[in-house]
XYZ file of C-alpha atoms in Angstrom:
338
model
C 154.008 -68.386 58.056
C 151.991 -68.870 54.909
C 152.227 -65.139 54.119
C 156.001 -65.154 54.448
C 156.347 -68.137 52.140
C 154.126 -66.401 49.556
C 156.322 -63.256 49.549
C 159.516 -65.282 49.158
C 157.974 -67.165 46.238
C 157.007 -63.918 44.432
C 160.515 -62.433 44.934
C 162.212 -65.511 43.494
C 159.879 -65.495 40.528
C 160.685 -61.871 39.678
C 164.453 -62.423 40.051
C 164.467 -65.430 37.717
C 162.204 -63.762 35.147
C 164.195 -60.508 34.686
C 167.941 -61.193 34.971
C 168.929 -59.435 31.708
C 166.944 -56.293 32.372
C 168.509 -55.868 35.766
C 171.987 -56.313 34.332
C 171.401 -53.615 31.735
C 170.895 -50.992 34.460
C 173.858 -52.118 36.530
C 177.219 -50.443 36.764
C 178.856 -52.832 34.253
C 176.672 -51.636 31.350
C 176.163 -48.007 32.439
C 173.195 -45.965 33.596
C 171.019 -43.283 31.971
C 174.026 -41.004 31.565
C 175.589 -43.608 29.238
C 172.713 -43.343 26.778
C 174.380 -40.218 25.255
C 177.629 -42.010 24.364
C 179.018 -42.253 20.803
C 177.405 -44.129 17.946
C 179.214 -47.369 18.922
C 176.945 -47.683 21.925
C 173.984 -50.011 21.510
C 171.843 -47.390 23.205
C 170.229 -44.386 21.364
C 172.145 -41.042 21.382
C 170.335 -37.880 22.610
C 171.587 -34.743 20.696
C 172.583 -31.656 22.768
C 171.569 -28.397 20.958
C 174.365 -25.909 20.155
C 174.257 -22.445 21.828
C 172.363 -19.758 19.871
C 174.903 -17.168 18.592
C 174.455 -13.575 19.778
C 174.533 -11.203 16.765
C 177.239 -8.526 16.660
C 175.205 -5.258 16.533
C 176.613 -2.831 13.970
C 174.317 0.079 13.105
C 174.385 1.636 9.666
C 172.484 4.906 10.194
C 172.084 7.424 12.975
C 170.100 10.520 13.804
C 171.635 13.394 15.745
C 170.401 16.436 17.665
C 172.810 19.166 18.776
C 173.019 22.527 20.505
C 176.036 24.809 20.360
C 177.086 28.082 21.947
C 180.185 30.172 21.529
C 181.898 33.440 20.729
C 181.808 35.153 17.349
C 184.321 37.693 16.089
C 182.874 41.079 15.190
C 182.404 41.165 11.416
C 182.943 44.316 9.404
C 179.784 46.369 8.916
C 179.259 49.142 6.387
C 176.648 51.012 4.372
C 176.959 52.626 0.952
C 174.603 54.480 -1.366
C 172.654 56.572 1.116
C 173.582 60.274 1.106
C 172.249 63.411 2.732
C 172.947 67.155 2.644
C 172.895 69.176 -0.525
C 169.504 70.764 -0.961
C 168.150 69.546 2.384
C 167.635 72.900 4.105
C 163.956 73.209 4.826
C 163.105 74.580 1.418
C 164.616 78.017 1.990
C 167.625 78.783 -0.179
C 170.532 76.481 -0.982
C 173.040 74.424 0.882
C 176.276 72.732 -0.093
C 179.871 73.864 0.091
C 179.037 77.038 -1.778
C 176.386 77.959 0.762
C 178.064 77.120 4.050
C 176.384 73.711 4.321
C 177.634 70.154 3.584
C 177.969 68.596 0.198
C 176.140 65.307 -0.309
C 177.819 62.847 2.025
C 177.550 59.304 3.253
C 176.556 58.157 6.712
C 179.231 58.617 9.350
C 180.884 55.234 10.179
C 181.015 56.274 13.844
C 177.226 55.874 13.875
C 177.543 52.129 13.192
C 177.376 49.498 15.916
C 176.625 45.775 16.173
C 176.283 43.108 18.867
C 177.856 40.123 17.093
C 179.388 38.793 20.323
C 177.925 35.292 20.702
C 176.223 32.720 18.522
C 173.953 29.821 19.454
C 172.894 27.044 17.077
C 170.206 24.369 17.430
C 169.480 21.591 14.971
C 169.766 18.008 13.880
C 170.740 15.701 11.070
C 171.103 12.194 9.726
C 174.330 10.208 9.317
C 175.768 6.970 7.987
C 178.593 4.714 9.251
C 180.942 3.983 6.357
C 183.123 1.534 8.297
C 186.785 1.642 9.190
C 186.149 4.457 11.658
C 184.600 6.775 9.045
C 181.130 8.277 9.166
C 179.323 11.125 7.420
C 176.248 13.199 8.159
C 174.187 16.123 6.906
C 172.924 18.711 9.390
C 170.637 21.749 9.464
C 170.946 24.252 12.329
C 169.081 27.425 13.202
C 171.382 30.266 14.241
C 170.533 32.847 16.884
C 169.642 36.433 15.990
C 172.206 39.258 15.811
C 171.680 42.966 15.238
C 173.480 45.863 13.623
C 172.452 49.507 14.015
C 173.118 52.915 12.508
C 172.110 55.730 14.847
C 173.362 59.289 14.484
C 172.614 62.909 13.671
C 174.273 65.820 11.900
C 173.607 69.564 11.773
C 174.683 72.303 9.400
C 173.859 75.931 8.725
C 172.760 77.403 5.405
C 172.124 80.812 3.954
C 169.454 82.354 1.780
C 170.623 83.646 -1.575
C 168.880 86.372 -3.512
C 169.095 87.501 -7.125
C 170.056 91.127 -6.539
C 170.717 91.980 -10.173
C 167.744 90.045 -11.508
C 169.820 87.985 -13.905
C 168.379 84.678 -12.784
C 171.387 83.757 -10.613
C 171.231 83.922 -6.838
C 174.413 85.732 -6.002
C 174.261 87.348 -2.588
C 173.266 86.561 0.974
C 170.079 87.972 2.292
C 170.083 90.629 4.969
C 170.254 89.723 8.624
C 168.062 92.205 10.447
C 168.430 90.430 13.772
C 172.216 90.647 13.689
C 172.835 87.016 14.604
C 176.427 85.896 14.945
C 178.497 83.771 12.548
C 177.642 80.265 13.778
C 179.580 78.244 11.219
C 182.730 80.386 11.027
C 182.584 81.092 7.317
C 182.469 84.863 7.716
C 178.787 85.117 6.942
C 175.615 85.046 8.952
C 173.524 81.845 8.857
C 169.851 82.064 8.053
C 168.849 78.457 8.769
C 170.126 75.520 10.756
C 169.189 72.009 9.535
C 169.518 68.748 11.497
C 169.132 65.202 10.206
C 168.458 62.182 12.472
C 169.085 58.673 11.137
C 168.000 55.400 12.767
C 168.638 52.109 10.990
C 168.388 48.576 12.387
C 169.280 45.246 10.748
C 168.298 41.885 12.271
C 170.375 38.951 11.055
C 169.544 35.258 11.464
C 169.140 32.198 9.278
C 170.119 28.528 9.015
C 173.398 26.676 8.532
C 173.374 23.684 6.145
C 176.418 21.397 6.384
C 177.767 18.121 4.973
C 180.268 16.641 7.466
C 182.806 13.811 7.550
C 184.336 12.340 10.745
C 186.996 9.837 11.682
C 186.535 7.962 14.967
C 189.940 7.294 16.549
C 189.000 4.054 18.308
C 186.834 3.192 21.294
C 187.835 2.291 24.821
C 185.249 1.566 27.501
C 182.615 3.321 25.413
C 184.615 6.519 24.867
C 185.515 7.461 21.274
C 187.519 10.564 20.329
C 186.988 11.918 16.824
C 187.947 14.674 14.389
C 185.901 16.060 11.518
C 185.428 18.676 8.810
C 182.378 20.183 7.159
C 181.384 22.235 4.134
C 178.095 23.910 3.308
C 176.302 27.219 3.140
C 174.441 29.745 5.293
C 170.958 30.860 4.389
C 171.031 34.451 5.694
C 167.801 36.229 6.539
C 167.736 40.010 6.989
C 165.072 42.367 8.287
C 165.946 46.050 7.984
C 164.055 49.170 9.034
C 165.202 52.756 8.419
C 163.955 56.165 9.542
C 165.251 59.599 8.566
C 163.890 62.716 10.261
C 164.845 66.233 9.180
C 164.266 69.331 11.283
C 165.112 72.942 10.611
C 164.967 76.305 12.340
C 165.359 79.961 11.443
C 168.523 81.117 13.166
C 167.116 84.629 13.480
C 164.042 83.617 15.434
C 162.801 80.023 15.714
C 166.057 78.350 16.844
C 165.737 80.061 20.221
C 162.433 78.308 20.895
C 162.590 75.067 18.951
C 162.825 73.375 15.580
C 160.316 72.803 12.826
C 159.880 69.311 11.307
C 160.779 69.545 7.666
C 160.629 66.038 6.322
C 160.752 62.386 7.369
C 160.631 59.076 5.583
C 160.811 55.438 6.523
C 161.712 52.258 4.709
C 161.715 48.578 5.598
C 162.502 45.390 3.742
C 163.430 41.733 4.178
C 165.933 39.801 2.128
C 167.601 36.384 1.949
C 171.102 35.672 0.731
C 173.436 32.658 0.600
C 177.065 32.592 1.720
C 179.614 29.808 2.067
C 180.181 27.943 5.354
C 182.979 25.626 6.525
C 183.790 23.875 9.813
C 186.490 21.943 11.659
C 185.588 19.748 14.647
C 187.109 17.650 17.411
C 185.317 15.912 20.242
C 184.549 12.858 22.337
C 181.522 10.575 22.244
C 180.314 8.069 24.835
C 178.073 5.069 24.185
C 175.324 5.130 26.810
C 173.599 2.118 25.220
C 173.853 0.239 21.939
C 171.660 2.845 20.301
C 172.352 6.057 22.235
C 175.572 8.085 22.171
C 176.433 11.367 23.893
C 178.566 13.705 21.764
C 180.510 16.692 23.168
C 183.020 18.653 21.149
C 184.522 21.873 19.812
C 183.648 23.403 16.430
C 185.210 26.235 14.479
C 182.580 27.590 12.098
C 183.294 30.009 9.252
C 180.399 31.918 7.684
C 181.181 34.064 4.667
C 180.191 37.708 4.385
C 177.172 38.962 2.474
C 175.288 42.125 1.545
C 171.870 43.247 0.401
C 170.258 46.388 -1.027
C 167.158 48.260 0.139
C 165.515 51.306 -1.420
C 165.431 54.404 0.799
C 163.586 57.497 -0.432
C 164.083 56.538 -4.057
C 167.741 55.540 -3.820
C 169.573 52.246 -3.137
C 171.266 51.645 0.209
C 173.573 48.658 0.463
C 174.384 47.018 3.807
C 177.501 44.806 3.850
C 178.392 42.375 6.648
C 181.819 40.743 6.591
C 183.024 37.208 7.344
C 182.091 35.684 10.688
C 184.366 33.355 12.670
C 182.681 31.320 15.414
C 184.234 29.164 18.174
C 181.630 26.852 19.710
C 181.205 24.153 22.310
C 178.539 21.690 21.124
C 176.668 18.921 22.905
C 174.174 16.476 21.522
C 172.811 12.959 21.181
C 173.158 10.374 18.430
C 170.621 7.567 18.018
C 171.807 4.522 16.057
C 169.455 2.590 13.796
C 169.956 -0.415 11.521
């Protein structure tokens, strides 16, 4: 009984000592949630921090890496300056039209061939976003190797002339004790048959340097179609090797068993030239991430013709290769940076 009275006394003492504090926490004055009310409230206001804004990522620069493959139209291919015939007859007598042999003549165009059928390019570059859908870049690409060849042979028959009246002018054919027939149809008997063999190979490669401008046509779900143009130059690199072999035989005896090597000479050289390049492009890019974009498209590439000269047996020989038109499918990656 005494314990119960003591508890009741303590409870009454607490209730009478703290009436205002209890009222402050009651429903009439608000709870903890009311401490964040406006400045008119007698209670302190706790500030709620504003959300941190997420920056809108807009890259300025990008790097690109591309590979392309496509068809190339066969360019024209020609040689000028190299001639054979004339006095090439094994050192016995004369040749030329007056002697039943050929005059000096150029290489036969039917001996020419080339394999300019496809072209691959590999390279990279750096670009800049101008804004408003425009961007530019500069690229350098290595082109695949192509070859051109000249392979052929020609034969003619010649006759030995003798100075029968000892006036210093060779004016008659020599005798033909073996009685060989008229091989070349000129009404006379040939003394010697001469054959020339020509082998010439040109390797063509180099690099394509371009400055390009593009217009992005708008993005939807990460896909962006674009069109573009480019202008630049091609650094052409040539490696050429040439071999001429001359053989001869005496129609009256040796030609029935074989030929005799008369002469041969080789030449090789490397050269670099520059020709104009231009391009037109259309394609589609896809944003894999904020910094990585896949780029697939078509490119028409024009590479201007060029020529170079190499010395062969003391004389100039000029190889000319015409304009090249390339249609490529290209694929690559762009990496955006700030």
